């Protein structure tokens, strides 16, 4: 199986790179693609950059350079909603949506939906059903170009627009990558580890201190997936 792996930051792919064999670099004008093998899978790993636009760019570049990928996986960290998840927990969402897309005027679209795409962008979490995997959470992740830190505002948004969607965390890339996957008709997974709790005391410091731990946790979960997926 040939799998593409996208992480926004170097920290989020470092552990995986250290576990690959036959590691090579394919340097393009905009990205460095790392190719190699791990757990019997052929991998292409890339650091995509932070935010939605960077995510669209890297997904398109990855697809153009490696159109034969069977699956694309986004790994990284996320800010969890206090009371719903704990720091260090793994979230593998069934679908994702935008936290900051609003074209609801006129009642044609749902909040979080981009015209031409479904309200909830699907993730191929069904590929993991039946696999012997460590404990993890499903549900939904929301994405936006914000480091979400106001717990009250986040809960107001979730309760108003996504009351029945089991939103567990927020990040800055998943929905944009999922939109690209939908457009290019590629199977796509998100594997995120909670690094901080939104609105918690010293959240920014919590994110920094837990970045390495959370990045390693999602990579270790991914390694288990690679060992078992067919």
Backbone as CSV, one residue per row, in Angstrom:
resi,resn,N_x,N_y,N_z,CA_x,CA_y,CA_z,C_x,C_y,C_z
1,UNK,0.851,-1.193,0.000,0.000,0.000,0.000,0.888,1.245,0.000
2,UNK,0.532,2.223,-0.812,1.308,3.455,-0.899,0.512,4.582,-0.244
3,UNK,1.116,5.191,0.771,0.383,6.133,1.620,1.137,7.454,1.710
4,UNK,0.412,8.546,1.559,0.961,9.873,1.771,0.651,10.355,3.174
5,UNK,1.639,10.960,3.818,1.474,11.459,5.189,1.760,12.956,5.184
6,UNK,0.827,13.745,5.715,0.997,15.194,5.794,0.938,15.637,7.245
7,UNK,1.968,16.352,7.681,1.956,17.012,8.977,2.237,18.489,8.766
8,UNK,1.598,19.337,9.539,1.786,20.781,9.346,3.176,21.233,9.766
9,UNK,3.689,20.660,10.848,4.960,21.090,11.430,5.964,19.946,11.445
10,UNK,7.240,20.297,11.484,8.293,19.283,11.503,8.143,18.343,12.694
11,UNK,7.737,18.892,13.847,7.563,18.059,15.045,6.573,16.933,14.801
12,UNK,5.591,17.182,13.932,4.501,16.234,13.747,4.847,15.071,12.821
13,UNK,6.004,15.129,12.167,6.419,14.021,11.297,7.786,13.449,11.680
14,UNK,8.466,14.069,12.652,9.843,13.678,12.986,9.936,12.223,13.433
15,UNK,9.049,11.782,14.319,9.105,10.415,14.835,8.902,9.403,13.706
16,UNK,7.983,9.696,12.810,7.728,8.800,11.695,8.946,8.683,10.792
17,UNK,9.583,9.813,10.495,10.770,9.795,9.632,11.876,8.929,10.232
18,UNK,12.010,8.967,11.551,13.045,8.178,12.220,12.754,6.672,12.164
19,UNK,11.526,6.318,11.851,11.151,4.911,11.793,11.029,4.382,10.366
20,UNK,11.411,5.191,9.386,11.354,4.763,7.988,12.709,4.225,7.534
21,UNK,12.673,3.300,6.610,13.894,2.776,5.998,13.952,3.209,4.538
22,UNK,15.160,3.145,3.968,15.370,3.571,2.578,14.910,5.014,2.369
23,UNK,15.170,5.843,3.373,14.679,7.223,3.347,15.406,8.038,2.274
24,UNK,14.624,8.705,1.438,15.158,9.583,0.394,14.393,10.898,0.413
25,UNK,15.032,11.932,-0.116,14.396,13.242,-0.211,14.165,13.597,-1.673
26,UNK,12.964,14.056,-1.949,12.641,14.589,-3.269,12.312,16.065,-3.069
27,UNK,13.269,16.920,-3.393,13.122,18.349,-3.122,12.520,19.030,-4.345
28,UNK,11.385,19.693,-4.136,10.741,20.453,-5.193,10.912,21.938,-4.895
29,UNK,10.277,22.770,-5.698,10.403,24.215,-5.473,9.735,24.661,-4.181
30,UNK,8.781,23.875,-3.707,8.009,24.324,-2.548,8.016,23.357,-1.366
31,UNK,8.325,22.091,-1.593,8.238,21.098,-0.521,9.387,20.088,-0.620
32,UNK,9.643,19.440,0.510,10.548,18.297,0.545,9.700,17.063,0.821
33,UNK,9.632,16.153,-0.139,8.912,14.902,0.038,9.907,13.820,0.456
34,UNK,9.610,13.163,1.577,10.449,12.080,2.077,9.789,10.758,1.681
35,UNK,10.525,9.919,0.968,9.994,8.624,0.574,10.764,7.520,1.277
36,UNK,10.098,6.421,1.493,10.716,5.277,2.153,9.664,4.261,2.511
37,UNK,10.038,3.296,3.332,9.111,2.255,3.740,9.016,2.204,5.255
38,UNK,7.876,1.730,5.717,7.657,1.567,7.155,6.521,0.575,7.349
39,UNK,6.753,-0.415,8.172,5.736,-1.417,8.513,5.110,-2.036,7.267
40,UNK,5.927,-2.239,6.235,5.443,-2.885,5.027,4.708,-1.980,4.063
41,UNK,4.648,-0.691,4.378,3.963,0.263,3.511,4.973,1.212,2.864
42,UNK,4.694,1.594,1.651,5.494,2.598,0.959,4.929,3.968,1.311
43,UNK,5.799,4.847,1.842,5.322,6.132,2.355,5.920,7.306,1.590
44,UNK,5.120,8.377,1.510,5.589,9.689,1.081,5.172,10.660,2.171
45,UNK,6.148,11.267,2.825,5.878,12.128,3.983,6.284,13.555,3.662
46,UNK,5.462,14.520,4.079,5.760,15.916,3.781,5.276,16.820,4.904
47,UNK,6.048,17.869,5.156,5.605,18.937,6.064,4.877,19.971,5.223
48,UNK,3.619,20.209,5.557,2.785,21.037,4.698,2.699,22.497,5.065
49,UNK,2.984,22.827,6.340,2.786,24.195,6.784,1.455,24.350,7.503
50,UNK,1.323,25.459,8.211,0.178,25.692,9.091,-0.930,26.431,8.355
51,UNK,-2.160,26.012,8.561,-3.303,26.739,8.060,-3.942,26.124,6.830
52,UNK,-5.090,26.683,6.448,-5.903,26.096,5.390,-5.291,26.263,3.998
53,UNK,-4.764,27.435,3.704,-4.188,27.649,2.380,-2.961,26.763,2.182
54,UNK,-2.086,26.725,3.190,-0.907,25.856,3.102,-1.318,24.405,2.898
55,UNK,-2.418,24.015,3.509,-2.895,22.634,3.379,-3.355,22.341,1.963
56,UNK,-4.083,23.287,1.366,-4.507,23.100,-0.014,-3.335,23.014,-0.966
57,UNK,-2.318,23.838,-0.720,-1.125,23.830,-1.569,-0.402,22.497,-1.484
58,UNK,-0.164,22.022,-0.258,0.630,20.799,-0.115,-0.131,19.579,-0.617
59,UNK,-1.440,19.537,-0.399,-2.205,18.391,-0.896,-2.138,18.335,-2.414
60,UNK,-2.316,19.485,-3.050,-2.264,19.529,-4.512,-0.883,19.138,-5.029
61,UNK,0.165,19.623,-4.347,1.528,19.279,-4.754,1.806,17.795,-4.563
62,UNK,1.332,17.236,-3.460,1.514,15.810,-3.195,0.790,14.969,-4.250
63,UNK,-0.430,15.344,-4.552,-1.204,14.589,-5.541,-0.576,14.682,-6.919
64,UNK,-0.042,15.850,-7.260,0.585,16.020,-8.570,1.862,15.188,-8.699
65,UNK,2.643,15.136,-7.615,3.913,14.418,-7.651,3.737,12.910,-7.487
66,UNK,2.699,12.504,-6.741,2.484,11.083,-6.451,1.000,10.754,-6.645
67,UNK,0.519,10.732,-7.879,-0.912,10.513,-8.129,-1.393,9.103,-7.816
68,UNK,-0.461,8.167,-7.585,-0.839,6.776,-7.365,-0.997,6.421,-5.885
69,UNK,-1.075,7.395,-5.012,-1.242,7.107,-3.587,-2.594,6.443,-3.330
70,UNK,-2.582,5.400,-2.492,-3.819,4.699,-2.144,-4.578,5.398,-1.024
71,UNK,-3.847,6.122,-0.184,-4.441,6.743,0.996,-3.581,7.931,1.396
72,UNK,-4.217,8.985,1.885,-3.488,10.134,2.416,-3.931,10.343,3.858
73,UNK,-2.956,10.533,4.742,-3.220,10.659,6.177,-2.665,11.978,6.685
74,UNK,-3.466,12.679,7.439,-3.011,13.879,8.137,-2.738,13.526,9.595
75,UNK,-1.499,13.756,10.031,-1.144,13.531,11.426,-0.797,14.870,12.081
76,UNK,-0.993,14.930,13.376,-0.629,16.160,14.061,-1.324,16.294,15.398
77,UNK,-1.324,17.518,15.895,-1.904,17.810,17.195,-3.200,18.590,17.014
78,UNK,-3.933,18.733,18.096,-5.175,19.505,18.062,-5.471,20.042,19.449
79,UNK,-6.299,21.066,19.479,-6.774,21.605,20.748,-8.085,20.936,21.107
80,UNK,-8.127,20.317,22.269,-9.310,19.575,22.673,-10.322,20.434,23.407
81,UNK,-11.568,20.004,23.359,-12.631,20.677,24.110,-12.674,20.078,25.502
82,UNK,-12.446,20.923,26.490,-12.407,20.472,27.881,-13.716,19.790,28.262
83,UNK,-13.586,18.657,28.954,-14.756,17.892,29.355,-15.162,16.844,28.343
84,UNK,-14.620,16.951,27.124,-14.934,15.968,26.087,-13.741,15.065,25.776
85,UNK,-12.544,15.616,25.855,-11.323,14.834,25.644,-10.277,15.257,26.668
86,UNK,-9.234,14.457,26.754,-8.126,14.758,27.655,-6.845,14.924,26.854
87,UNK,-5.889,15.641,27.430,-4.588,15.800,26.785,-3.964,14.418,26.550
88,UNK,-3.454,14.213,25.364,-2.824,12.946,25.016,-3.735,11.973,24.301
89,UNK,-5.048,12.198,24.335,-5.968,11.290,23.652,-5.847,11.429,22.137
90,UNK,-6.062,10.313,21.454,-6.027,10.280,19.997,-7.448,10.458,19.462
91,UNK,-7.580,11.339,18.466,-8.874,11.560,17.819,-8.742,11.179,16.345
92,UNK,-9.598,10.264,15.910,-9.656,9.844,14.503,-11.074,10.135,14.022
93,UNK,-11.321,11.321,13.498,-12.698,11.722,13.201,-13.305,10.979,12.024
94,UNK,-14.611,10.787,12.096,-15.355,10.217,10.976,-15.597,11.273,9.907
95,UNK,-15.634,12.536,10.331,-15.786,13.646,9.399,-15.273,14.919,10.042
96,UNK,-15.060,15.917,9.213,-14.542,17.203,9.682,-15.340,18.307,9.004
97,UNK,-15.216,19.525,9.528,-15.898,20.676,8.939,-15.122,21.932,9.303
98,UNK,-15.484,23.019,8.649,-14.831,24.298,8.937,-15.497,24.984,10.127
99,UNK,-14.675,25.530,10.985,-15.189,26.315,12.112,-15.468,27.755,11.710
100,UNK,-14.923,28.188,10.563,-14.990,29.606,10.206,-15.534,29.843,8.794
101,UNK,-16.281,28.898,8.252,-16.917,29.086,6.946,-18.403,29.350,7.169
102,UNK,-18.882,30.481,6.693,-20.280,30.846,6.917,-20.879,31.454,5.654
103,UNK,-21.574,30.631,4.875,-22.334,31.109,3.726,-23.811,30.725,3.922
104,UNK,-24.249,30.843,5.162,-25.618,30.453,5.506,-26.654,31.480,5.065
105,UNK,-26.225,32.681,4.730,-27.176,33.706,4.293,-27.943,33.207,3.067
106,UNK,-29.253,33.214,3.172,-30.086,32.687,2.098,-30.527,31.254,2.335
107,UNK,-29.996,30.650,3.385,-30.409,29.303,3.814,-30.159,28.206,2.772
108,UNK,-29.121,28.396,1.955,-28.784,27.362,0.966,-27.754,26.371,1.502
109,UNK,-26.949,26.823,2.468,-25.850,25.996,2.944,-25.840,25.952,4.471
110,UNK,-25.207,24.918,4.984,-25.036,24.786,6.429,-23.815,25.565,6.878
111,UNK,-23.816,25.925,8.144,-22.616,26.552,8.705,-21.470,25.549,8.627
112,UNK,-20.293,26.040,8.226,-19.130,25.169,8.094,-18.991,24.538,6.732
113,UNK,-19.967,24.784,5.854,-19.963,24.174,4.521,-19.442,25.147,3.472
114,UNK,-18.632,24.627,2.566,-18.172,25.378,1.401,-19.044,24.972,0.220
115,UNK,-19.607,25.926,-0.535,-20.446,25.567,-1.683,-19.738,24.600,-2.637
116,UNK,-20.489,23.592,-3.056,-19.934,22.579,-3.941,-19.387,21.369,-3.215
117,UNK,-19.387,21.428,-1.882,-18.876,20.323,-1.063,-19.893,19.993,0.021
118,UNK,-19.842,18.777,0.565,-20.826,18.398,1.585,-20.633,19.184,2.877
119,UNK,-21.685,19.322,3.684,-21.574,20.038,4.960,-20.514,19.446,5.887
120,UNK,-20.422,18.119,5.883,-19.419,17.421,6.672,-18.498,16.688,5.705
121,UNK,-17.241,17.030,5.731,-16.288,16.413,4.815,-15.875,15.054,5.369
122,UNK,-16.042,14.000,4.589,-15.835,12.651,5.119,-14.372,12.272,5.262
123,UNK,-14.106,11.453,6.256,-12.802,10.819,6.438,-13.016,9.299,6.344
124,UNK,-12.008,8.614,5.861,-12.139,7.171,5.600,-11.859,6.352,6.862
125,UNK,-12.501,6.742,7.957,-12.250,6.042,9.223,-12.744,4.602,9.187
126,UNK,-13.626,4.273,8.238,-14.092,2.883,8.110,-12.955,1.933,7.773
127,UNK,-11.863,2.454,7.205,-10.718,1.609,6.885,-10.093,1.003,8.143
128,UNK,-10.366,1.613,9.284,-9.751,1.142,10.535,-10.630,0.155,11.295
129,UNK,-11.854,-0.031,10.834,-12.765,-0.924,11.554,-12.206,-2.339,11.590
130,UNK,-12.207,-2.901,12.774,-11.738,-4.270,12.947,-10.252,-4.412,13.159
131,UNK,-9.496,-3.311,13.005,-8.052,-3.398,13.211,-7.730,-3.345,14.707
132,UNK,-6.696,-4.066,15.151,-6.299,-4.037,16.566,-5.525,-2.755,16.880
133,UNK,-6.239,-1.710,17.256,-5.639,-0.396,17.458,-5.719,0.033,18.922
134,UNK,-4.811,0.906,19.348,-4.885,1.454,20.708,-6.175,2.249,20.894
135,UNK,-6.537,2.551,22.135,-7.745,3.354,22.390,-7.682,4.695,21.663
136,UNK,-8.814,5.101,21.105,-8.891,6.387,20.419,-10.341,6.833,20.371
137,UNK,-10.530,8.085,20.027,-11.860,8.662,19.965,-12.248,8.952,18.515
138,UNK,-13.525,8.788,18.223,-14.055,9.228,16.938,-14.871,10.491,17.189
139,UNK,-15.647,10.910,16.237,-16.395,12.144,16.407,-16.045,13.108,15.290
140,UNK,-15.988,14.390,15.623,-15.712,15.406,14.614,-14.606,16.344,15.079
141,UNK,-13.803,16.817,14.118,-12.838,17.889,14.337,-13.244,19.064,13.456
142,UNK,-13.175,20.268,13.991,-13.415,21.490,13.233,-12.076,22.176,12.958
143,UNK,-11.997,22.870,11.824,-10.751,23.541,11.438,-10.999,25.015,11.132
144,UNK,-10.012,25.827,11.443,-10.070,27.245,11.101,-8.701,27.874,11.228
145,UNK,-8.549,29.033,10.615,-7.256,29.729,10.660,-7.110,30.534,11.942
146,UNK,-7.193,29.823,13.059,-7.136,30.440,14.380,-6.503,29.457,15.356
147,UNK,-5.688,29.972,16.269,-5.314,29.157,17.426,-6.444,29.346,18.442
148,UNK,-7.343,28.399,18.478,-8.553,28.543,19.289,-8.192,28.524,20.777
149,UNK,-8.537,29.605,21.478,-8.153,29.713,22.890,-9.273,30.230,23.790
150,UNK,-10.378,30.663,23.198,-11.507,31.162,23.984,-12.515,30.029,24.141
151,UNK,-12.474,29.378,25.289,-13.317,28.211,25.511,-14.797,28.510,25.397
152,UNK,-15.225,29.663,25.911,-16.644,30.012,25.882,-17.118,30.218,24.444
153,UNK,-16.326,30.911,23.635,-16.704,31.153,22.242,-16.761,29.852,21.447
154,UNK,-15.802,28.964,21.705,-15.788,27.680,21.005,-17.028,26.864,21.361
155,UNK,-17.373,26.816,22.623,-18.555,26.054,23.027,-19.825,26.664,22.465
156,UNK,-19.876,27.989,22.393,-21.045,28.650,21.801,-21.182,28.267,20.327
157,UNK,-20.056,28.257,19.609,-20.069,27.877,18.194,-20.515,26.432,18.027
158,UNK,-19.943,25.549,18.832,-20.256,24.126,18.721,-21.723,23.868,19.046
159,UNK,-22.207,24.448,20.118,-23.585,24.198,20.535,-24.600,24.814,19.574
160,UNK,-24.229,25.907,18.920,-25.145,26.564,17.985,-25.171,25.857,16.636
161,UNK,-24.004,25.499,16.115,-23.924,25.013,14.734,-23.682,23.506,14.602
162,UNK,-23.127,22.875,15.641,-22.801,21.443,15.555,-23.265,20.704,16.816
163,UNK,-24.532,20.902,17.224,-24.963,20.357,18.520,-24.996,18.840,18.589
164,UNK,-25.152,18.177,17.457,-25.304,16.717,17.458,-24.133,15.990,16.805
165,UNK,-23.004,16.681,16.652,-21.902,16.125,15.874,-20.729,15.626,16.701
166,UNK,-20.831,15.619,17.996,-19.768,15.102,18.861,-18.415,15.736,18.515
167,UNK,-18.391,17.072,18.468,-17.135,17.784,18.197,-16.210,17.616,19.397
168,UNK,-15.005,17.118,19.129,-14.054,16.830,20.202,-12.878,17.792,20.235
169,UNK,-12.522,18.353,19.084,-11.292,19.141,19.020,-11.331,20.078,17.824
170,UNK,-10.384,21.018,17.821,-10.233,21.942,16.705,-8.770,22.010,16.295
171,UNK,-8.542,22.238,14.993,-7.187,22.390,14.478,-7.199,23.409,13.354
172,UNK,-6.125,23.466,12.572,-6.015,24.484,11.537,-5.887,23.918,10.127
173,UNK,-5.970,22.591,9.975,-5.713,22.007,8.662,-6.680,20.922,8.194
174,UNK,-7.252,20.144,9.088,-7.943,18.908,8.697,-9.027,19.116,7.646
175,UNK,-9.868,20.120,7.831,-10.983,20.310,6.904,-10.494,20.701,5.515
176,UNK,-9.453,21.537,5.440,-8.925,21.926,4.136,-8.347,20.718,3.411
177,UNK,-7.640,19.868,4.123,-7.089,18.652,3.518,-8.205,17.708,3.088
178,UNK,-9.236,17.610,3.916,-10.370,16.750,3.576,-11.109,17.271,2.350
179,UNK,-11.201,18.596,2.221,-11.833,19.165,1.034,-11.049,18.801,-0.224
180,UNK,-9.730,18.879,-0.140,-8.891,18.481,-1.277,-9.065,16.996,-1.586
181,UNK,-9.102,16.166,-0.563,-9.270,14.729,-0.767,-10.600,14.434,-1.453
182,UNK,-11.639,15.139,-1.044,-12.950,14.973,-1.668,-12.888,15.365,-3.143
183,UNK,-12.205,16.475,-3.426,-12.092,16.965,-4.804,-11.323,15.984,-5.680
184,UNK,-10.208,15.456,-5.147,-9.362,14.557,-5.926,-9.780,13.094,-5.822
185,UNK,-10.853,12.842,-5.040,-11.386,11.479,-4.873,-10.329,10.537,-4.289
186,UNK,-9.707,10.979,-3.204,-8.697,10.182,-2.509,-9.198,9.791,-1.111
187,UNK,-8.948,8.543,-0.716,-9.230,8.149,0.662,-8.336,8.964,1.594
188,UNK,-8.919,9.428,2.694,-8.220,10.379,3.563,-8.563,10.095,5.014
189,UNK,-7.524,10.079,5.842,-7.676,9.878,7.284,-7.053,11.041,8.043
190,UNK,-7.622,11.342,9.191,-7.032,12.296,10.126,-6.711,11.549,11.415
191,UNK,-5.471,11.688,11.869,-5.064,11.126,13.164,-4.423,12.250,13.957
192,UNK,-5.098,12.713,14.991,-4.621,13.843,15.783,-4.547,13.466,17.262
193,UNK,-3.582,14.033,17.954,-3.471,13.853,19.397,-3.698,15.199,20.072
194,UNK,-4.426,15.190,21.161,-4.756,16.421,21.881,-3.522,16.914,22.630
195,UNK,-3.078,18.114,22.284,-1.902,18.703,22.940,-2.278,19.700,24.029
196,UNK,-3.466,20.277,23.915,-3.880,21.316,24.873,-5.395,21.367,24.912
197,UNK,-5.913,21.933,25.970,-7.358,22.086,26.130,-7.739,23.541,25.934
198,UNK,-8.682,23.772,25.050,-9.060,25.129,24.665,-9.656,25.874,25.849
199,UNK,-9.086,27.048,26.118,-9.575,27.876,27.205,-8.977,27.554,28.554
200,UNK,-8.099,26.567,28.606,-7.477,26.191,29.870,-6.421,27.188,30.296
201,UNK,-6.015,27.083,31.544,-4.981,27.974,32.066,-3.678,27.762,31.294
202,UNK,-3.066,28.875,30.883,-1.773,28.825,30.171,-1.818,27.848,29.007
203,UNK,-2.865,27.956,28.198,-3.039,27.013,27.089,-1.870,27.032,26.120
204,UNK,-1.367,28.223,25.794,-0.252,28.314,24.848,0.971,27.571,25.375
205,UNK,1.257,27.736,26.672,2.384,27.027,27.278,2.125,25.531,27.309
206,UNK,0.878,25.149,27.524,0.520,23.731,27.514,0.764,23.123,26.142
207,UNK,0.392,23.862,25.092,0.630,23.388,23.733,2.117,23.168,23.487
208,UNK,2.942,24.138,23.854,4.381,24.037,23.611,4.979,22.863,24.380
209,UNK,4.585,22.728,25.641,5.182,21.674,26.470,4.723,20.276,26.050
210,UNK,3.549,20.187,25.423,3.015,18.879,25.030,3.178,18.564,23.549
211,UNK,3.764,19.481,22.784,3.859,19.293,21.339,4.596,18.010,20.973
212,UNK,5.749,17.783,21.571,6.528,16.583,21.245,5.779,15.323,21.652
213,UNK,5.192,15.328,22.843,4.457,14.158,23.328,3.276,13.831,22.425
214,UNK,2.492,14.853,22.084,1.306,14.619,21.265,1.688,14.201,19.844
215,UNK,2.743,14.811,19.314,3.201,14.441,17.973,3.647,12.986,17.944
216,UNK,4.380,12.581,18.950,4.831,11.182,19.017,3.636,10.241,19.166
217,UNK,2.653,10.641,19.971,1.494,9.786,20.214,0.720,9.510,18.926
218,UNK,0.496,10.546,18.116,-0.260,10.315,16.872,0.570,9.517,15.876
219,UNK,1.891,9.715,15.882,2.765,8.930,15.005,2.799,7.463,15.427
220,UNK,2.835,7.209,16.721,2.832,5.825,17.197,1.516,5.136,16.840
221,UNK,0.426,5.870,16.948,-0.869,5.314,16.542,-0.844,5.003,15.049
222,UNK,-0.295,5.916,14.260,-0.188,5.693,12.821,0.645,4.452,12.514
223,UNK,1.740,4.258,13.248,2.566,3.076,13.015,1.767,1.785,13.229
224,UNK,0.907,1.778,14.233,0.055,0.609,14.462,-0.908,0.417,13.305
225,UNK,-1.435,1.528,12.780,-2.324,1.433,11.615,-1.564,0.825,10.436
226,UNK,-0.345,1.309,10.193,0.443,0.815,9.051,0.722,-0.681,9.157
227,UNK,0.935,-1.139,10.381,1.235,-2.553,10.572,0.037,-3.467,10.305
228,UNK,-1.161,-2.878,10.371,-2.351,-3.711,10.295,-3.243,-3.451,9.093
229,UNK,-3.070,-2.315,8.448,-3.951,-1.991,7.329,-3.507,-2.758,6.078
230,UNK,-4.442,-3.112,5.255,-4.159,-3.869,4.029,-4.670,-3.100,2.817
